[in-house]
Short mmCIF file of C-alpha atoms in Angstrom, two decimals:
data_model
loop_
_atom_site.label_atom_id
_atom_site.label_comp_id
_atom_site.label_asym_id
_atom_site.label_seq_id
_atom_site.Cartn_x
_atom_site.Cartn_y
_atom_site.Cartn_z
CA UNK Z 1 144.22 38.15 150.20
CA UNK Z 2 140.46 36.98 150.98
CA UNK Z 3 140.85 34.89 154.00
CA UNK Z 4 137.47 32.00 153.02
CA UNK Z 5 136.42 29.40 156.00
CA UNK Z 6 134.79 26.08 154.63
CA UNK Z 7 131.81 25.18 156.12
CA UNK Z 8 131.03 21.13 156.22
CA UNK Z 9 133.55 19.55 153.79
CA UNK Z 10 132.74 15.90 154.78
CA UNK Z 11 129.75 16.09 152.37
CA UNK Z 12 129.27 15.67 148.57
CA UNK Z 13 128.98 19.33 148.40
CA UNK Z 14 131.56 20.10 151.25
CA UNK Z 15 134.46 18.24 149.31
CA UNK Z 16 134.00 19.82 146.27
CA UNK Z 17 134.62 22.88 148.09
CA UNK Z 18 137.10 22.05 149.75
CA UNK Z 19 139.36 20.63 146.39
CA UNK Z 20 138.38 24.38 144.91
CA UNK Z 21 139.48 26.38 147.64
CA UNK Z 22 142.79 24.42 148.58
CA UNK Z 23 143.62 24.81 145.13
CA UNK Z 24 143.05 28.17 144.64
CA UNK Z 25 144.96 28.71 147.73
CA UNK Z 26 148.15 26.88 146.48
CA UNK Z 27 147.86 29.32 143.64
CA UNK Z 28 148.00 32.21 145.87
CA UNK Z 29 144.25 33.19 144.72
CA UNK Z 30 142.97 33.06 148.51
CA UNK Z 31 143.53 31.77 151.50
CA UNK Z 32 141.92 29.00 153.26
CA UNK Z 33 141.14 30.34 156.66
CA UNK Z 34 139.44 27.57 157.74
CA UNK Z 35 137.90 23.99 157.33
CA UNK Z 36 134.71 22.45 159.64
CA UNK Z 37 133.43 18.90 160.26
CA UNK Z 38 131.17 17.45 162.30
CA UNK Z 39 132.47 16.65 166.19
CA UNK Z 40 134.00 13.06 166.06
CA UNK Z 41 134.73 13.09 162.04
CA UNK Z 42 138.12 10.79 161.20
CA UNK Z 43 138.76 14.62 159.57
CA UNK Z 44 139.48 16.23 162.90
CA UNK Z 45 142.90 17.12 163.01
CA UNK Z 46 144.15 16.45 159.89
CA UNK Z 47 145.57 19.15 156.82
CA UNK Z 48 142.17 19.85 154.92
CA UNK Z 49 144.81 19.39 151.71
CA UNK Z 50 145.25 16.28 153.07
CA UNK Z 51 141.83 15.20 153.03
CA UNK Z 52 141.30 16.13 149.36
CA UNK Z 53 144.25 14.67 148.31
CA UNK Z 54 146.47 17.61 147.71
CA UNK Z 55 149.57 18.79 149.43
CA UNK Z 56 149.60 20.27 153.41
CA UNK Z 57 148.42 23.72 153.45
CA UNK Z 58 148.69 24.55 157.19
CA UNK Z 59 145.04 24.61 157.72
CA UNK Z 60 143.83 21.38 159.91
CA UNK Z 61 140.00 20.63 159.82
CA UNK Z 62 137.97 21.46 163.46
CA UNK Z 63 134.44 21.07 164.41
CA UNK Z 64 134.73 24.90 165.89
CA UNK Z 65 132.52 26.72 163.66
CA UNK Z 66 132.86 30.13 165.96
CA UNK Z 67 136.41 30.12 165.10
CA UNK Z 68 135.91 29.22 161.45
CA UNK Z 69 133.62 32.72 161.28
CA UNK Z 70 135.73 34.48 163.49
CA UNK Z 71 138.89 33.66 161.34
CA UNK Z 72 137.34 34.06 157.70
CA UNK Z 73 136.10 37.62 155.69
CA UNK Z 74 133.53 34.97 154.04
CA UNK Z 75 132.43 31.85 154.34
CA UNK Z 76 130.64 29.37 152.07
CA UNK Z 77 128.15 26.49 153.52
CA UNK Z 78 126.65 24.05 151.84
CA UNK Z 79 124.86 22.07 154.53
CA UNK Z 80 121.61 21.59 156.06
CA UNK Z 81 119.27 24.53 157.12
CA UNK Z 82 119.37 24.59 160.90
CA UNK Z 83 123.10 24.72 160.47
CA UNK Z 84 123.15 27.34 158.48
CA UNK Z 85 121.17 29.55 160.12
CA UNK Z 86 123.09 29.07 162.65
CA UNK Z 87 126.39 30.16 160.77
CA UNK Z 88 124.25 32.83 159.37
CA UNK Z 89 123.74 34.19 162.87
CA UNK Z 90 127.23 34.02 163.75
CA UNK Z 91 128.37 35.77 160.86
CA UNK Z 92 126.10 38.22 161.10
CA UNK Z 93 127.74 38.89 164.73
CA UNK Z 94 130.93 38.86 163.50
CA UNK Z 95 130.56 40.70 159.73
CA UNK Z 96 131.59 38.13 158.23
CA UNK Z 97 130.32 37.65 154.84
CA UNK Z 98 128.49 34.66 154.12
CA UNK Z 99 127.83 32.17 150.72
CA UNK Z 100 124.64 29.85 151.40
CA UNK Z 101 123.47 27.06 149.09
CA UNK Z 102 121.80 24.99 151.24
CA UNK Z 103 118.38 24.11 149.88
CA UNK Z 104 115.09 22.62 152.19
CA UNK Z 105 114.78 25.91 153.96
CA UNK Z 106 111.21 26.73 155.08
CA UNK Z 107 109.44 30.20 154.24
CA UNK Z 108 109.84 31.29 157.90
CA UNK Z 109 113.95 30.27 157.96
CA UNK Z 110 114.14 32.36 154.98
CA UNK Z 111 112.88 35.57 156.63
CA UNK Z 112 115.14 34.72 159.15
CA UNK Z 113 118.43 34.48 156.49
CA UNK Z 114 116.76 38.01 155.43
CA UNK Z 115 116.87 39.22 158.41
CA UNK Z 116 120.83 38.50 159.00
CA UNK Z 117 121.43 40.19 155.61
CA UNK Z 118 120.88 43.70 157.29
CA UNK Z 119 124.11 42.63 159.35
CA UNK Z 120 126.27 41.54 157.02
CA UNK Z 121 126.76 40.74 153.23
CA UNK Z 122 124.43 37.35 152.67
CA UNK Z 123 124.29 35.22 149.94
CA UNK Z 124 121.82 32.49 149.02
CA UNK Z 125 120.99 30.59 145.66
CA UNK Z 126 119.59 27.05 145.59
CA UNK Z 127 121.94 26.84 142.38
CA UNK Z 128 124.90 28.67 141.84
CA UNK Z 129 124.98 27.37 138.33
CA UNK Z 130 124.79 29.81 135.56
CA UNK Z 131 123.33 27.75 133.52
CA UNK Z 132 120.43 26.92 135.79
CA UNK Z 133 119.82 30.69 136.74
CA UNK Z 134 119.79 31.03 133.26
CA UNK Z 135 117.02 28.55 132.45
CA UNK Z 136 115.25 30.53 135.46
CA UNK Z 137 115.49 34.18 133.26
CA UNK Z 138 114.23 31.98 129.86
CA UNK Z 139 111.32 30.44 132.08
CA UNK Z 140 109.96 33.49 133.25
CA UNK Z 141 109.92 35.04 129.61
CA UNK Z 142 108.60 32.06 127.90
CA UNK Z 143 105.57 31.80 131.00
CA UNK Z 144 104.85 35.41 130.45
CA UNK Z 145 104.62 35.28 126.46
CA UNK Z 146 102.77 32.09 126.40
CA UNK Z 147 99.20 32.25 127.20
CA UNK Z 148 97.25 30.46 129.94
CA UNK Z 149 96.46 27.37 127.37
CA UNK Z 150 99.98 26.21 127.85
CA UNK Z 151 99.99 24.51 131.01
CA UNK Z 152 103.36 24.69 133.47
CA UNK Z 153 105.18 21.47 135.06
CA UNK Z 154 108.12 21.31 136.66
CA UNK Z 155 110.09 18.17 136.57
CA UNK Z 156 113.58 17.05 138.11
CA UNK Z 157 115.21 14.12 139.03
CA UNK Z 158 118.49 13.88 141.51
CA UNK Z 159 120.54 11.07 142.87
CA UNK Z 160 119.10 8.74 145.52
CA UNK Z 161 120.00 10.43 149.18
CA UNK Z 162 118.85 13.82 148.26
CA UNK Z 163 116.36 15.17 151.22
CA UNK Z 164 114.38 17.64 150.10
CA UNK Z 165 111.81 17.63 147.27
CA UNK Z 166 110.65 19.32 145.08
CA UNK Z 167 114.78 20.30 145.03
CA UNK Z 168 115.33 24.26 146.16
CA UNK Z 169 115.98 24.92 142.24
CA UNK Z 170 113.04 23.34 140.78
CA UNK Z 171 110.98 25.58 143.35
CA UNK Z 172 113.13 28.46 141.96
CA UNK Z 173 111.88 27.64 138.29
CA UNK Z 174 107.95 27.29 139.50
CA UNK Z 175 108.52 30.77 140.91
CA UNK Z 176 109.60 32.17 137.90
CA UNK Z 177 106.88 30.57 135.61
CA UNK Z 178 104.27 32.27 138.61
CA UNK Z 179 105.92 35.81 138.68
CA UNK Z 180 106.11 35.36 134.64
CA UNK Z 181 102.51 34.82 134.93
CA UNK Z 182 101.98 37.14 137.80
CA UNK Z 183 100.75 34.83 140.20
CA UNK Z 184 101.22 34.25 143.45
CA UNK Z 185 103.36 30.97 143.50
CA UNK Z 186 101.91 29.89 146.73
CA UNK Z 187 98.21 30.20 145.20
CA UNK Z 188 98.96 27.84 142.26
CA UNK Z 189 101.89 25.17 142.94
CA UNK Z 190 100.95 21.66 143.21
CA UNK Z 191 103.08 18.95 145.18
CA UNK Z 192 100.48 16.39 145.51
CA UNK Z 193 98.07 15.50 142.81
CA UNK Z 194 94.81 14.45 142.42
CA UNK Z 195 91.94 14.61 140.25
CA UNK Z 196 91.29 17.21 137.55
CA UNK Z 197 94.77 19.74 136.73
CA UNK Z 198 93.16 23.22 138.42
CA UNK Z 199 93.29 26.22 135.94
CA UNK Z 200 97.06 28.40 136.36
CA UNK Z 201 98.25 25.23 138.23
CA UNK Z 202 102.42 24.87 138.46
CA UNK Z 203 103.17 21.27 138.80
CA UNK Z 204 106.07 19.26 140.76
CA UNK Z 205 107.15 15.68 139.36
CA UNK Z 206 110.06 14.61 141.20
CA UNK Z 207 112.34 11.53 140.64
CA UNK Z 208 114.92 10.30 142.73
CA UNK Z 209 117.68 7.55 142.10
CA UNK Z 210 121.12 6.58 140.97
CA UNK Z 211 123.96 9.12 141.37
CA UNK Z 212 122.13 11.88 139.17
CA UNK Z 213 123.74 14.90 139.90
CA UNK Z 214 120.35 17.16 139.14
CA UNK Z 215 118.36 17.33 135.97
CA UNK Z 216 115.36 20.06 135.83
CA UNK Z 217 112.60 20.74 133.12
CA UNK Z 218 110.07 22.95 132.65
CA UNK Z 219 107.40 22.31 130.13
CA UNK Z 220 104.98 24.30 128.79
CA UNK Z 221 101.92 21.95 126.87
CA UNK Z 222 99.05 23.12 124.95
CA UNK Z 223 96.38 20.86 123.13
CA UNK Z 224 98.53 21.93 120.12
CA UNK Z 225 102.12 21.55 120.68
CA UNK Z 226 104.56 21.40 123.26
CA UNK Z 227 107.95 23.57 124.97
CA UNK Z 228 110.14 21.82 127.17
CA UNK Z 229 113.17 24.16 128.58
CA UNK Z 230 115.62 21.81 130.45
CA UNK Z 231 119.13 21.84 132.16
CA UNK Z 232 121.13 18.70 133.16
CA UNK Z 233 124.14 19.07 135.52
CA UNK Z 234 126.94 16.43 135.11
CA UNK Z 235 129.10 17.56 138.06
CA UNK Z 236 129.23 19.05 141.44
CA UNK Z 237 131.58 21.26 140.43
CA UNK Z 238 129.67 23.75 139.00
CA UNK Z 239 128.02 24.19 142.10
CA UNK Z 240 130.99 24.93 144.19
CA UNK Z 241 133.00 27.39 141.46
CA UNK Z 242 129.85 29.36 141.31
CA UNK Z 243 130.09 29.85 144.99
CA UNK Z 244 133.97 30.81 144.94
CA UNK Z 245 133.07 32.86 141.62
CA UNK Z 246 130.74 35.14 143.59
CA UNK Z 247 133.35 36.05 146.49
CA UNK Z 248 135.08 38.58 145.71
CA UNK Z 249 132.15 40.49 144.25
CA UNK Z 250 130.16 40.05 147.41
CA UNK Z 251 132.30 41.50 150.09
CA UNK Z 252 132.33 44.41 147.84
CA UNK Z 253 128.20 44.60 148.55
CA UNK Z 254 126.52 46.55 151.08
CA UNK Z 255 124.78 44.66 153.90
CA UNK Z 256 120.66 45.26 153.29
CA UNK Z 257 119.43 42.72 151.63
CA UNK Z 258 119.49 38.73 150.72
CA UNK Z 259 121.94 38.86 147.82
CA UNK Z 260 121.01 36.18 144.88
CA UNK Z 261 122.80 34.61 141.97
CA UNK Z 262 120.61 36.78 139.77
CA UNK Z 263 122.33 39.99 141.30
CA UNK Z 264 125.68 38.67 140.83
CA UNK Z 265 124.83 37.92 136.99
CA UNK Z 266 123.23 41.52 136.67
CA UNK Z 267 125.90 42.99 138.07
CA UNK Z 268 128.88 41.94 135.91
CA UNK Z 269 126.45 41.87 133.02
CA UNK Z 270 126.63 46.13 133.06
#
């Protein structure tokens, strides 16, 4: 049975993990392997079941992160992006394979992460949602079959203590209205406006507030009409059974590149 360490499960994100996998290990579907918090969390110590409110499962939550790779064929992180590079090294030491969604990471972390991947099987999305990834495949058809009169914005909104912005997924949607267009994405994305809208432009619009779970748009406006393509999350959970949906599929991979949701999708699509 797939032995799956939990990386970070005092968070929003971490929890919802956590409730997935202990469940799916009382149903004999994997095992928990492992649980991490952060040194001096109230969780050290204690039955991860415990802490989600379901029964003891023998696995107690550490801050030991080595031993959490060490002990685990996979493990799935949700965090921040220092962190996870720094599981990412560690599992690329050990084999272990490796589920990233931590968003905020910069170009040059990323090449790092890609980097790892030759070592072991890596995977990163900045959504696991299918429905987002989705919206990203529609996007890039709908930017390359509408000309360069329709102009592209990106808008998204999530709840108030969100870090990074523009969010990791609405940057995935500008990139797939640019290679839709083919254009570099780094040549026409706009973060901070002002003035006159440049020709080919992709713009950001971000909102923050509330308990919004993530909404994104993409609209494509003409002096004639108007297409908006949007998806609205209502729960974290879609998020986290994504990332236990692509598990078993993933050790199955060969280490050599950064694997994406898009390759899992393609994949059982055949």
């Amino acid at each position: 049975m797939l032995k799956v360490g939990i990386i970070g499960i005092s968070g929003r994100m971490g929890l919802e993990l956590a409730r997935i996998g202990v469940d799916r290990h009382i149903k004999n579907q994997l095992t928990v392997s492992a649980a991490t918090v952060q040194s001096g969390d109230a969780s050290v110590g204690r039955d991860i079941g415990a802490v989600v409110g379901r029964d003891l499962i023998g696995v107690v939550c550490s801050d030991n992160v080595v031993h959490a790779v060490k002990s685990s064929d996979v493990v799935i992180d949700f965090t921040i992006p220092e962190h996870s590079l720094y599981i990412a090294k560690l599992a690329s030491i050990e084999r272990t394979a490796y589920v990233c969604g931590t968003t905020g990471f910069t170009s040059g972390q990323m090449l790092t992460l890609q980097e790892y991947a030759q070592s072991t099987q890596l995977f990163w999305s900045p959504n696991m949602s299918i429905t987002v990834n989705l919206l990203a495949f529609l996007v890039k058809k709908a930017a390359g079959l509408l000309n360069s009169s329709f102009d592209i914005e990106v808008l998204e909104m999530h709840h108030r203590n969100k870090v990074d912005a523009p969010s990791g997924t609405a940057l995935m949607l500008g990139k797939a209205a640019a290679e839709g267009r083919c254009l570099n994405f780094d040549d026409v994305k706009i973060f901070d406006r002002s003035g006159k809208r440049p020709k080919d432009g992709i713009g950001f619009a971000v909102l923050r507030g509330g308990g919004v779970v993530g909404e994104h748009s993409v609209i494509f406006a003409s002096n004639e009409e108007r297409l908006e393509l949007k998806d609205v999350v209502y729960s974290r959970a879609v998020f986290a059974e994504g990332a236990f949906a692509v598990l078993d599929w993933l050790v199955k991979q060969t280490p050599s590149k950064l694997y994406s949701i898009s390759d899992y999708i393609e994949s059982i699509a055949k």
